Coordinates of C-alpha atoms in Angstrom, one line a residue:
Chain A
M234 CA 0.1 -0.1 0.0
T235 CA 2.8 2.4 0.6
S236 CA 4.5 1.3 -2.6
T237 CA 1.6 2.5 -4.6
A238 CA 1.7 5.8 -2.8
S239 CA 5.6 6.3 -3.5
S240 CA 5.9 5.1 -7.1
A241 CA 3.8 8.0 -8.7
P242 CA 3.6 8.0 -12.4
A243 CA 4.2 11.3 -14.0
S244 CA 1.2 11.3 -16.4
P245 CA -2.0 10.0 -15.2
A246 CA -3.6 9.5 -18.6
P247 CA -3.1 5.8 -19.6
K248 CA -6.2 3.7 -19.5
T249 CA -5.2 0.0 -19.6
G250 CA -4.1 -2.5 -16.9
R251 CA -2.2 -1.6 -13.9
N252 CA -2.0 2.1 -14.8
E253 CA -5.8 2.3 -14.9
V254 CA -5.9 1.3 -11.2
L255 CA -3.0 3.8 -10.3
Y256 CA -4.9 6.5 -12.2
F257 CA -8.0 6.0 -10.1
A258 CA -5.9 5.4 -6.9
F259 CA -4.5 8.9 -7.1
R260 CA -7.8 10.5 -7.8
N261 CA -9.3 9.0 -4.8
T262 CA -9.0 11.4 -1.8
K263 CA -10.0 8.7 0.7
L264 CA -7.1 6.4 -0.5
V265 CA -4.6 9.3 -0.6
I266 CA -5.3 10.8 2.7
G267 CA -5.4 7.4 4.4
A268 CA -2.1 6.4 2.9
C269 CA -0.4 9.6 3.8
V270 CA -1.5 9.3 7.4
F271 CA -0.5 5.7 7.6
T272 CA 2.8 6.5 5.9
L273 CA 3.5 9.2 8.4
F274 CA 3.2 7.0 11.4
L275 CA 5.2 4.2 9.6
L276 CA 8.1 6.6 9.1
G277 CA 7.7 7.6 12.7
A278 CA 8.0 3.8 13.8
I279 CA 11.0 3.3 11.5
F280 CA 13.0 6.5 12.1
G281 CA 11.6 7.8 15.4
P282 CA 13.7 5.5 17.6
M283 CA 16.8 6.8 16.0
L284 CA 15.8 10.5 16.8
A285 CA 15.0 9.6 20.5
T286 CA 17.6 11.0 22.6
H287 CA 16.7 8.9 25.7
E288 CA 16.1 5.2 26.4
P289 CA 12.3 4.3 26.5
L290 CA 12.5 2.6 30.0
T291 CA 15.3 4.2 31.9
F292 CA 14.5 6.7 34.7
D293 CA 16.9 9.5 33.7
A294 CA 14.8 12.5 33.3
P295 CA 13.1 14.8 35.8
P296 CA 9.6 13.3 36.6
G297 CA 6.3 14.7 35.4
L298 CA 7.4 17.4 32.9
P299 CA 5.1 18.8 30.2
P300 CA 6.3 18.8 26.7
S301 CA 9.4 21.0 26.2
A302 CA 12.4 21.3 23.8
D303 CA 14.4 18.6 25.7
Y304 CA 11.5 16.2 26.2
W305 CA 9.3 16.7 23.2
F306 CA 6.3 14.7 24.7
G307 CA 7.2 15.4 28.2
T308 CA 8.2 12.8 30.8
T309 CA 6.3 10.3 32.9
L310 CA 5.6 10.4 36.6
F311 CA 8.8 8.3 37.2
G312 CA 11.1 10.3 34.8
Q313 CA 10.8 8.4 31.5
D314 CA 11.0 10.1 28.2
V315 CA 7.3 9.9 26.6
F316 CA 8.6 10.7 23.1
S317 CA 11.0 7.7 23.2
Q318 CA 8.4 5.5 24.6
F319 CA 5.9 6.6 22.0
V320 CA 8.1 5.8 19.0
H321 CA 9.2 2.5 20.2
G322 CA 5.5 1.7 21.1
L323 CA 4.7 2.8 17.6
R324 CA 7.2 0.3 16.3
S325 CA 5.7 -2.5 18.4
S326 CA 2.2 -1.8 17.1
F327 CA 3.3 -1.9 13.5
I328 CA 5.2 -5.2 14.2
V329 CA 2.2 -6.7 16.0
G330 CA -0.1 -5.6 13.3
A331 CA 1.9 -6.9 10.4
L332 CA 2.6 -10.3 12.1
G333 CA -0.8 -10.8 13.4
G334 CA -2.3 -9.7 10.2
I335 CA -0.1 -12.1 8.3
T336 CA -0.9 -15.0 10.5
A337 CA -4.7 -14.4 10.4
A338 CA -4.6 -13.8 6.6
V339 CA -2.6 -17.0 5.9
I340 CA -5.0 -19.2 8.0
G341 CA -8.1 -17.4 6.8
M342 CA -6.9 -17.8 3.1
L343 CA -6.1 -21.6 3.6
V344 CA -9.3 -22.3 5.2
G345 CA -11.4 -20.1 2.9
F346 CA -9.8 -21.4 -0.3
F347 CA -10.0 -25.1 0.6
A348 CA -13.5 -24.9 2.0
G349 CA -14.8 -23.0 -0.9
Y350 CA -13.0 -25.0 -3.6
R351 CA -13.3 -28.5 -2.3
G352 CA -16.8 -28.2 -1.0
G353 CA -18.4 -31.5 0.5
L354 CA -17.1 -32.9 3.8
V355 CA -13.9 -30.6 3.8
D356 CA -16.2 -27.6 3.6
E357 CA -18.6 -29.1 6.3
V358 CA -15.5 -29.7 8.8
L359 CA -13.8 -26.3 8.0
N360 CA -17.0 -24.5 8.2
M361 CA -17.7 -26.0 11.6
L362 CA -14.3 -24.9 12.9
T363 CA -14.8 -21.5 11.5
N364 CA -18.2 -21.0 13.2
V365 CA -16.7 -22.3 16.5
V366 CA -13.9 -19.9 16.5
L367 CA -16.3 -17.1 15.3
V368 CA -18.6 -17.6 18.2
I369 CA -15.9 -17.8 20.9
P370 CA -15.2 -14.4 22.5
T371 CA -11.6 -14.5 21.3
F372 CA -10.6 -11.7 23.6
A373 CA -11.5 -13.9 26.6
V374 CA -9.4 -16.7 25.2
L375 CA -6.3 -14.4 24.8
L376 CA -6.8 -13.2 28.4
V377 CA -6.4 -16.8 29.7
V378 CA -3.6 -17.7 27.4
A379 CA -1.5 -14.6 28.1
A380 CA -2.2 -14.8 31.9
Y381 CA -0.5 -18.1 32.0
L382 CA 2.5 -17.1 29.9
S383 CA 5.0 -15.6 32.4
V384 CA 7.2 -14.4 29.6
R385 CA 5.6 -12.7 26.6
G386 CA 7.2 -11.2 23.6
L387 CA 5.8 -9.4 20.7
G388 CA 5.9 -12.3 18.6
T389 CA 3.9 -14.6 20.7
E390 CA 1.4 -11.9 21.2
A391 CA 1.0 -11.3 17.6
M392 CA 0.8 -15.0 16.9
F393 CA -1.9 -15.6 19.3
I394 CA -3.9 -12.5 18.0
G395 CA -3.6 -14.0 14.5
L396 CA -4.7 -17.4 15.6
T397 CA -8.0 -16.1 16.9
S398 CA -8.8 -13.3 14.4
W399 CA -9.1 -15.2 11.1
P400 CA -12.7 -16.6 11.1
W401 CA -14.6 -13.8 9.4
A402 CA -11.9 -13.5 6.7
A403 CA -12.1 -17.3 6.1
R404 CA -15.8 -16.9 5.7
A405 CA -15.6 -14.0 3.3
I406 CA -12.9 -15.7 1.2
R407 CA -14.9 -19.0 1.1
A408 CA -17.9 -17.2 -0.3
Q409 CA -15.8 -15.6 -3.0
T410 CA -13.9 -18.8 -3.8
F411 CA -17.2 -20.5 -4.0
S412 CA -18.6 -18.2 -6.7
L413 CA -15.2 -18.3 -8.7
T414 CA -15.0 -22.1 -8.6
S415 CA -18.0 -22.4 -10.9
R416 CA -16.5 -20.2 -13.6
D417 CA -15.3 -21.6 -16.9
F418 CA -11.6 -20.8 -16.5
V419 CA -11.5 -23.0 -13.3
G420 CA -13.3 -25.7 -15.1
M421 CA -10.6 -25.4 -17.9
A422 CA -7.8 -25.7 -15.5
R423 CA -9.4 -28.8 -14.0
L424 CA -9.7 -30.4 -17.4
N425 CA -6.0 -29.6 -17.9
G426 CA -5.4 -31.7 -15.0
E427 CA -3.9 -29.1 -12.7
S428 CA -3.4 -29.8 -9.1
T429 CA -5.7 -28.3 -6.5
F430 CA -2.9 -26.2 -5.2
R431 CA -2.1 -24.7 -8.6
I432 CA -5.8 -24.0 -9.3
I433 CA -6.1 -22.2 -6.1
F434 CA -3.1 -20.1 -6.2
G435 CA -2.7 -19.8 -9.9
E436 CA -6.3 -19.4 -11.1
I437 CA -8.6 -18.4 -8.1
A438 CA -6.4 -16.3 -5.9
P439 CA -5.2 -13.8 -8.5
N440 CA -8.8 -13.1 -9.5
M441 CA -9.6 -12.0 -6.0
S442 CA -6.4 -10.3 -5.3
S443 CA -7.9 -6.9 -4.6
Y444 CA -10.4 -8.5 -2.1
L445 CA -7.4 -10.3 -0.4
V446 CA -5.5 -7.0 0.0
M447 CA -8.5 -5.4 1.5
T448 CA -9.0 -8.3 3.9
F449 CA -5.4 -8.1 5.0
I450 CA -5.7 -4.4 5.7
L451 CA -8.7 -5.0 8.1
L452 CA -6.9 -7.8 9.8
F453 CA -3.9 -5.6 10.3
G454 CA -5.9 -2.8 11.9
G455 CA -7.8 -5.3 13.9
A456 CA -4.7 -6.8 15.2
I457 CA -3.3 -3.5 16.4
L458 CA -6.5 -2.7 18.3
T459 CA -6.7 -6.1 19.9
A460 CA -3.0 -5.8 20.9
A461 CA -3.6 -2.3 22.5
T462 CA -6.4 -3.7 24.5
L463 CA -4.5 -6.7 25.7
D464 CA -1.5 -4.4 26.8
F465 CA -3.8 -2.1 28.5
I466 CA -5.2 -4.9 30.7
G467 CA -1.6 -5.7 31.7
L468 CA -1.0 -8.7 29.5
G469 CA 1.2 -7.1 26.9
P470 CA 4.8 -7.9 26.0
T471 CA 7.0 -8.1 29.2
D472 CA 10.2 -7.2 27.5
S473 CA 9.3 -3.9 25.7
I474 CA 7.1 -0.9 25.6
S475 CA 4.0 -0.6 23.5
L476 CA 1.3 2.1 23.0
G477 CA -1.2 0.0 25.2
L478 CA 1.2 -0.4 27.9
M479 CA 1.9 3.4 28.0
M480 CA -1.9 4.0 28.5
N481 CA -1.9 1.3 31.2
Y482 CA 1.0 2.9 33.1
S483 CA -0.5 6.3 32.9
V484 CA -4.0 5.3 34.1
M485 CA -2.6 3.1 36.9
N486 CA -0.4 5.9 38.1
A487 CA -3.0 8.5 38.3
A488 CA -2.1 10.5 35.2
L489 CA -5.7 11.4 34.9
Q490 CA -6.0 12.9 38.2
L491 CA -2.8 14.8 37.8
G492 CA -3.8 16.0 34.4
M493 CA -0.7 14.7 32.6
W494 CA -2.3 14.5 29.3
W495 CA 1.0 14.2 27.3
W496 CA 1.3 10.7 28.8
F497 CA -2.0 9.2 27.7
V498 CA -3.1 11.3 24.6
P499 CA -0.3 10.6 22.2
P500 CA -0.6 6.7 22.3
G501 CA -4.3 6.6 21.9
L502 CA -4.3 9.2 19.2
A503 CA -1.7 7.3 17.2
I504 CA -3.7 4.0 17.5
T505 CA -6.8 5.8 16.4
S506 CA -5.1 7.4 13.5
I507 CA -3.3 4.4 12.2
V508 CA -6.4 2.2 12.5
G509 CA -8.6 4.8 11.1
S510 CA -6.3 5.5 8.2
L511 CA -6.4 1.8 7.4
Y512 CA -10.2 1.7 7.4
V513 CA -10.5 4.9 5.3
M514 CA -7.9 3.4 2.9
N515 CA -10.0 0.3 2.6
V516 CA -13.0 2.2 1.5
G517 CA -10.8 4.1 -0.9
L518 CA -9.4 0.8 -2.4
D519 CA -12.9 -0.6 -2.6
E520 CA -14.0 2.4 -4.9
V521 CA -10.6 1.9 -7.0
F522 CA -11.0 -1.7 -7.6
N523 CA -14.9 -1.7 -8.0
P524 CA -15.8 0.4 -11.0
K525 CA -19.4 0.5 -9.8
L526 CA -18.3 2.5 -6.7
R527 CA -16.2 5.0 -8.6
A528 CA -17.3 8.6 -8.1
L529 CA -16.3 10.2 -11.4
Chain B
M113 CA -37.1 -23.4 11.4
L114 CA -36.4 -26.2 14.0
R115 CA -33.6 -27.4 11.8
Y116 CA -32.1 -23.9 11.7
L117 CA -32.3 -23.6 15.5
A118 CA -31.0 -27.1 16.1
R119 CA -27.9 -26.4 13.8
K120 CA -27.1 -23.3 15.7
L121 CA -27.6 -25.0 19.1
F122 CA -25.2 -27.8 18.0
I123 CA -22.5 -25.2 17.1
Y124 CA -23.0 -23.5 20.5
L125 CA -22.8 -26.8 22.4
L126 CA -19.5 -27.6 20.4
T127 CA -18.2 -24.1 21.2
F128 CA -18.9 -24.5 24.9
I129 CA -17.1 -27.9 24.9
V130 CA -14.1 -26.5 23.1
A131 CA -13.9 -23.4 25.4
V132 CA -14.1 -25.6 28.5
T133 CA -11.4 -27.8 27.1
I134 CA -9.3 -24.8 26.4
D135 CA -9.7 -23.5 29.9
W136 CA -8.8 -27.0 31.3
A137 CA -5.8 -27.4 29.0
I138 CA -4.1 -24.1 29.3
P139 CA -2.8 -24.4 32.8
R140 CA -1.7 -28.0 32.2
F141 CA 0.0 -27.7 28.9
M142 CA 1.5 -24.2 29.0
P143 CA 5.3 -24.0 29.5
G144 CA 6.1 -23.4 33.2
N145 CA 4.0 -24.9 36.2
P146 CA 1.4 -22.6 37.5
V147 CA 1.3 -24.5 40.8
D148 CA 5.0 -23.9 41.3
A149 CA 4.7 -20.2 40.6
L150 CA 1.7 -20.1 43.0
V151 CA 3.4 -21.9 45.8
S152 CA 6.5 -19.7 45.5
R153 CA 4.2 -16.7 45.6
I154 CA 2.2 -17.8 48.6
A155 CA 5.4 -18.5 50.5
L156 CA 5.3 -14.8 51.2
M157 CA 2.1 -15.4 53.1
P158 CA 3.0 -17.8 55.8
D159 CA -0.3 -18.1 57.5
A160 CA -2.3 -19.1 54.4
N161 CA 0.6 -21.4 53.1
A162 CA -0.4 -24.7 54.3
A163 CA -4.1 -24.3 53.5
L164 CA -3.5 -23.0 50.0
T165 CA -0.8 -25.6 49.1
S166 CA -3.0 -28.5 49.9
Y167 CA -5.9 -26.6 48.1
F168 CA -3.8 -26.3 44.9
I169 CA -2.9 -30.0 44.8
A170 CA -6.5 -30.9 45.3
A171 CA -7.6 -28.4 42.6
F172 CA -5.4 -29.6 40.0
N173 CA -5.2 -33.2 40.7
F174 CA -1.8 -33.6 39.2
D175 CA -1.5 -37.1 40.7
Q176 CA -4.4 -38.5 38.7
P177 CA -4.3 -39.5 35.0
L178 CA -5.2 -36.8 32.5
W179 CA -8.6 -38.2 31.5
Q180 CA -9.6 -38.3 35.2
Q181 CA -8.5 -34.6 35.7
Y182 CA -10.6 -33.8 32.7
L183 CA -13.7 -35.5 34.0
N184 CA -13.1 -34.0 37.4
F185 CA -13.1 -30.5 35.8
W186 CA -16.3 -31.0 34.1
W187 CA -17.9 -32.4 37.2
A188 CA -16.8 -29.5 39.3
L189 CA -18.1 -27.1 36.6
F190 CA -21.6 -28.7 36.6
N191 CA -21.6 -28.3 40.3
G192 CA -21.0 -24.6 39.9
D193 CA -17.5 -24.9 41.4
L194 CA -15.1 -22.5 39.6
G195 CA -12.3 -22.8 42.3
R196 CA -11.4 -20.4 45.0
S197 CA -9.8 -17.0 44.7
I198 CA -6.1 -16.8 45.6
M199 CA -6.0 -13.2 46.6
L200 CA -9.1 -13.4 48.7
F201 CA -8.7 -17.0 49.8
P202 CA -11.0 -18.8 50.6
T203 CA -13.8 -16.9 48.8
P204 CA -15.1 -19.0 45.9
V205 CA -14.6 -17.5 42.5
T206 CA -18.4 -17.6 41.8
T207 CA -19.1 -15.3 44.6
L208 CA -16.6 -12.8 43.3
I209 CA -18.1 -13.1 39.9
G210 CA -21.5 -12.9 41.3
R211 CA -20.6 -9.6 43.1
A212 CA -19.0 -8.0 39.9
L213 CA -21.6 -9.2 37.3
P214 CA -24.4 -6.7 38.2
Y215 CA -22.0 -3.8 37.2
T216 CA -20.9 -5.2 34.1
L217 CA -24.3 -6.1 32.9
G218 CA -25.5 -2.7 33.9
L219 CA -23.0 -1.2 31.5
L220 CA -23.1 -3.6 28.8
L221 CA -26.9 -4.3 28.1
P222 CA -27.9 -0.6 27.7
S223 CA -24.7 0.4 25.9
I224 CA -25.0 -2.5 23.4
L225 CA -28.7 -2.1 22.7
L226 CA -28.7 1.7 22.6
S227 CA -25.8 1.9 20.4
W228 CA -27.2 -0.5 18.0
Y229 CA -30.5 1.2 17.8
V230 CA -29.2 4.7 17.5
G231 CA -26.4 3.8 15.2
N232 CA -28.9 2.1 12.9
V233 CA -31.1 5.0 12.8
I234 CA -28.3 7.5 12.1
G235 CA -26.9 5.1 9.3
A236 CA -30.3 4.8 7.6
L237 CA -30.7 8.5 7.8
A238 CA -27.3 9.1 6.2
A239 CA -27.7 6.8 3.4
R240 CA -28.1 8.6 0.0
R241 CA -28.1 12.1 1.7
K242 CA -25.0 13.9 0.6
F243 CA -24.7 16.4 3.4
L244 CA -25.4 13.9 6.4
D245 CA -23.4 11.2 4.7
N246 CA -20.2 13.3 4.5
S247 CA -20.2 13.9 8.1
V248 CA -21.5 10.5 9.4
L249 CA -19.1 8.5 7.4
P250 CA -15.7 9.9 8.6
F251 CA -16.9 10.5 12.2
G252 CA -18.0 6.8 12.1
Y253 CA -14.7 5.4 10.9
L254 CA -13.0 7.6 13.5
L255 CA -15.2 6.1 16.3
T256 CA -14.6 2.5 15.2
A257 CA -10.9 3.0 15.0
T258 CA -10.8 4.4 18.5
P259 CA -9.5 1.9 21.2
Y260 CA -12.3 1.5 23.9
M261 CA -10.1 2.6 26.7
W262 CA -8.7 5.6 25.1
L263 CA -12.2 7.2 24.5
G264 CA -12.8 6.3 28.2
I265 CA -9.5 8.0 29.3
L266 CA -10.4 11.2 27.2
L267 CA -13.9 11.4 28.7
A268 CA -12.6 10.8 32.2
W269 CA -9.8 13.4 31.7
V270 CA -12.0 16.1 30.1
L271 CA -15.3 15.6 31.9
G272 CA -14.0 14.0 35.0
S273 CA -10.7 15.4 35.8
T274 CA -10.6 18.9 34.1
L275 CA -14.2 20.0 34.2
G276 CA -15.1 17.9 37.3
W277 CA -18.7 17.1 36.2
F278 CA -18.5 13.4 36.8
P279 CA -16.7 11.3 39.2
L280 CA -13.4 9.7 37.9
A281 CA -13.5 6.2 39.6
F282 CA -15.4 3.7 41.3
G283 CA -19.0 2.2 41.0
Y284 CA -20.5 4.5 43.7
D285 CA -19.4 7.0 46.2
Q286 CA -17.0 5.4 48.6
S287 CA -18.4 7.2 51.6
L288 CA -21.7 5.4 51.1
K289 CA -22.8 2.0 52.2
A290 CA -24.1 -0.3 49.6
E291 CA -27.8 -0.4 50.4
W292 CA -31.2 0.0 48.9
S293 CA -31.5 3.9 49.3
W294 CA -32.3 6.7 46.8
Q295 CA -28.9 8.4 47.7
F296 CA -27.0 5.2 46.9
F297 CA -29.0 4.6 43.7
G298 CA -28.3 8.2 42.6
S299 CA -24.7 7.6 43.4
L300 CA -24.7 4.5 41.3
L301 CA -26.2 6.2 38.4
Y302 CA -23.8 9.1 38.6
H303 CA -20.8 6.9 38.4
W304 CA -22.4 4.9 35.7
V305 CA -22.8 7.8 33.2
L306 CA -19.1 8.1 31.9
P307 CA -18.3 4.5 31.4
F308 CA -21.6 4.0 29.7
A309 CA -21.1 7.0 27.5
S310 CA -17.7 5.7 26.2
L311 CA -18.9 2.1 25.4
F312 CA -21.9 3.6 23.7
M313 CA -19.9 6.0 21.5
V314 CA -17.3 3.6 20.4
A315 CA -19.8 1.1 19.2
L316 CA -22.0 3.7 17.6
G317 CA -19.8 4.3 14.5
G318 CA -19.6 0.7 13.4
W319 CA -23.4 0.3 13.3
A320 CA -24.1 3.6 11.5
I321 CA -21.6 2.6 8.7
G322 CA -22.9 -0.8 8.4
M323 CA -26.5 0.4 8.3
R324 CA -25.5 3.1 5.7
N325 CA -23.8 0.6 3.3
M326 CA -26.8 -1.8 3.6
I327 CA -29.3 0.6 2.8
I328 CA -27.5 1.9 -0.3
Y329 CA -27.2 -1.7 -1.4
E330 CA -30.8 -2.3 -0.8
L331 CA -32.0 0.8 -2.5
E332 CA -30.1 -0.3 -5.7
S333 CA -31.8 -3.7 -5.7
D334 CA -34.5 -4.9 -8.0
Y335 CA -37.5 -4.7 -5.6
A336 CA -36.6 -1.2 -4.8
N337 CA -36.1 -0.1 -8.4
Y338 CA -39.5 -1.9 -9.2
L339 CA -41.3 0.0 -6.4
M340 CA -39.8 3.3 -7.6
A341 CA -40.8 2.6 -11.1
L342 CA -44.4 2.0 -9.9
G343 CA -44.3 5.4 -8.5
A344 CA -44.2 4.4 -4.8
P345 CA -43.4 7.3 -2.5
Q346 CA -39.8 7.5 -1.2
R347 CA -40.8 6.9 2.3
L348 CA -42.3 3.5 1.6
V349 CA -39.3 2.3 -0.5
R350 CA -36.9 3.4 2.3
K351 CA -39.1 1.5 4.8
Y352 CA -38.7 -1.7 2.9
A353 CA -35.1 -1.2 2.4
F354 CA -34.6 -0.5 6.2
R355 CA -36.4 -3.9 7.1
N356 CA -34.2 -5.8 4.8
A357 CA -31.0 -4.0 5.9
M358 CA -31.8 -4.9 9.5
L359 CA -31.2 -8.5 9.0
P360 CA -27.5 -8.5 8.6
Q361 CA -27.3 -5.8 11.3
I362 CA -28.9 -8.4 13.7
T363 CA -26.4 -11.1 12.8
G364 CA -23.7 -8.5 13.1
L365 CA -24.9 -7.8 16.7
A366 CA -24.1 -11.4 17.6
L367 CA -20.7 -11.2 16.0
Q368 CA -19.8 -8.1 17.8
L369 CA -20.6 -9.3 21.3
G370 CA -17.3 -10.7 22.0
A371 CA -15.4 -7.6 21.1
V372 CA -17.9 -5.4 23.1
V373 CA -17.3 -7.6 26.1
G374 CA -13.6 -7.0 25.8
G375 CA -14.2 -3.3 25.4
A376 CA -16.3 -3.3 28.6
L377 CA -13.6 -4.9 30.6
V378 CA -10.9 -2.4 29.6
T379 CA -13.5 0.5 30.1
E380 CA -14.1 -0.6 33.6
I381 CA -10.4 -0.6 34.2
V382 CA -10.2 3.1 33.2
F383 CA -12.9 4.0 35.7
S384 CA -12.0 1.5 38.4
Y385 CA -15.6 0.3 37.9
P386 CA -16.1 -2.7 40.2
G387 CA -17.2 -5.1 37.4
L388 CA -15.7 -8.1 35.7
G389 CA -12.9 -6.1 34.0
W390 CA -11.7 -4.8 37.4
L391 CA -11.9 -8.3 38.8
V392 CA -9.8 -9.6 35.9
L393 CA -7.3 -6.9 36.3
S394 CA -6.7 -7.7 40.0
G395 CA -6.7 -11.3 39.2
I396 CA -3.8 -10.6 36.6
Q397 CA -1.9 -8.4 39.2
N398 CA -2.2 -11.1 41.7
Q399 CA -1.7 -14.1 39.4
D400 CA -5.1 -15.3 40.6
Y401 CA -5.6 -17.8 37.8
F402 CA -8.8 -19.2 39.2
V403 CA -10.4 -15.8 39.0
I404 CA -9.2 -15.2 35.5
Q405 CA -10.4 -18.8 34.4
G406 CA -13.7 -18.3 36.1
V407 CA -14.4 -14.9 34.4
F408 CA -13.3 -16.6 31.1
L409 CA -16.0 -19.4 31.5
F410 CA -18.6 -16.8 32.5
I411 CA -17.9 -14.6 29.5
I412 CA -18.2 -17.6 27.2
V413 CA -21.5 -18.8 28.6
G414 CA -22.8 -15.3 28.4
V415 CA -21.9 -14.6 25.0
L416 CA -23.3 -18.0 23.8
L417 CA -26.5 -17.3 25.5
A418 CA -26.7 -14.0 23.9
N419 CA -26.1 -15.5 20.5
L420 CA -28.9 -17.9 21.0
I421 CA -31.3 -15.1 21.9
V422 CA -30.2 -13.2 18.7
D423 CA -30.9 -16.3 16.8
I424 CA -34.3 -16.6 18.1
V425 CA -35.0 -13.0 17.4
Y426 CA -33.7 -13.6 13.9
V427 CA -36.3 -16.4 13.4
I428 CA -39.0 -14.0 14.5
V429 CA -37.8 -11.2 12.2
D430 CA -37.0 -13.2 9.1
P431 CA -39.8 -15.3 8.0
R432 CA -37.6 -17.0 5.4
T433 CA -35.8 -18.9 8.3
R434 CA -39.3 -20.2 9.4
V435 CA -40.3 -21.8 6.1
G436 CA -36.6 -23.2 5.6
L437 CA -35.9 -21.3 2.4
Q438 CA -32.6 -19.8 3.4
G439 CA -32.0 -21.3 6.8
D440 CA -28.3 -21.1 6.7
A441 CA -27.9 -17.5 5.4
A442 CA -27.1 -16.2 8.8

């Protein structure tokens, strides 16, 4: 999504193939605004930690300072640099979002493709599995799992989020696959004796690639939100800082009563902006890929 | 219709069994031994040590074969035994949950139902009305992207801390005794406003957007075009579109329940509200595994029951499920 934003074609006139998509992509304000906000925070996550002059978790600053030239986002009640925590937390959020999103997308795609293409008993079993995971309040499951893990890393957190957030994606992909399977080109591939694997990833998947991209974007945003919630409840990574943990520390240490807004406003604002930009980008992409929705 | 409900019931039963199995398996198959951790922790509390240690050994039954442990777990569950709390030993976990439950339900039920209703109305109004649409849509996306706790924090900060209009924490005024009096009731209500408002607002955006999209889709469908071609008034067409657009929103309500419960837990933590979320937090801080597991089971049962209710409502609202035309659509 960022690559489309950076590789700008000079002349937005051509009308065929990929260029047509790019042409509409750049005229879509939703997509452009969403991509800009997302890229801004992504750059902050990549380069921010290099700019930070203090370590995120060391207590080497005067406590409780409002934002100033020395401490851009102020300091916490214990004398930690909020800006440094913020940019490191931003990095954690993107890592969890990407890993969790990829895990969920891979499971959702595998389940959805095979259930939709194979049908019959495979479909019945996979559908049952999807329904069960869909009904279980996954947040409660994550709660119990995380509580029993005494050492938690970003990777494990992302993996567990991915393992519980795939069902709706699987369902949507199954429905799409189901409708594509009855098309002629899939029948031709079958007659040619191509393997199931090749048909799914060579014939079916490319024909719903835009749909898959949009599914991934939503899973990415969902993983960031879930991770923030888990972190806030005190079950986040034990070895690093995250945006949810920052909010947890600030609320637990009376930042609200003391009015230390610089401690709890930036992390929440960042999560809202990132996830919001993803949602808006998704709507924009939908309009770009789906000619019916294009506002000309 | 019976087939439809029976199928749903089967899925819920299966889900319940899976959830209980997860609840049973996690302490036993996770790396690290929870009993060791617990015993080393209670070594700091010498008076309770002996009673607790023997309780843990009895509670986990590690000396018995696995299948026996599994059966014991189910047996205890059917007897309403979720174990005893460690932080407040020997209070049964069910008592703690029973104490916290009214607060959580008091937040959840009104906020879920009201946000669903208001969101649907706003979304239906916004569809195909340029001016409203342009404000509802971005605002709705902003709200759905907001983490539950952050909106709670902002409300607490602005309306509670800065302006001082509402209390910042607790379920009622701590100087009052919990009793059936108007004063206590008033205090309860006063402390309820902010957590309720934040839960209500976060959920609102998603419903409005969903309804807007559904209405637009329905207004483009054949029956709407046909009605329009017959010269039916705009109001009538919209009424039919609204009824049809309601159906996916009802299913969506069931799917959202789990997320909303999670949101309620963290909102309670922001406001130190004495519901299940606060119980879970103190359980986590004190490594009180039985409390966490008990709350987990309670949430599962609650969400499954709510799903069942939604299904029954769906059968009442959608006649197609009754005659078995599209029973599996939901």
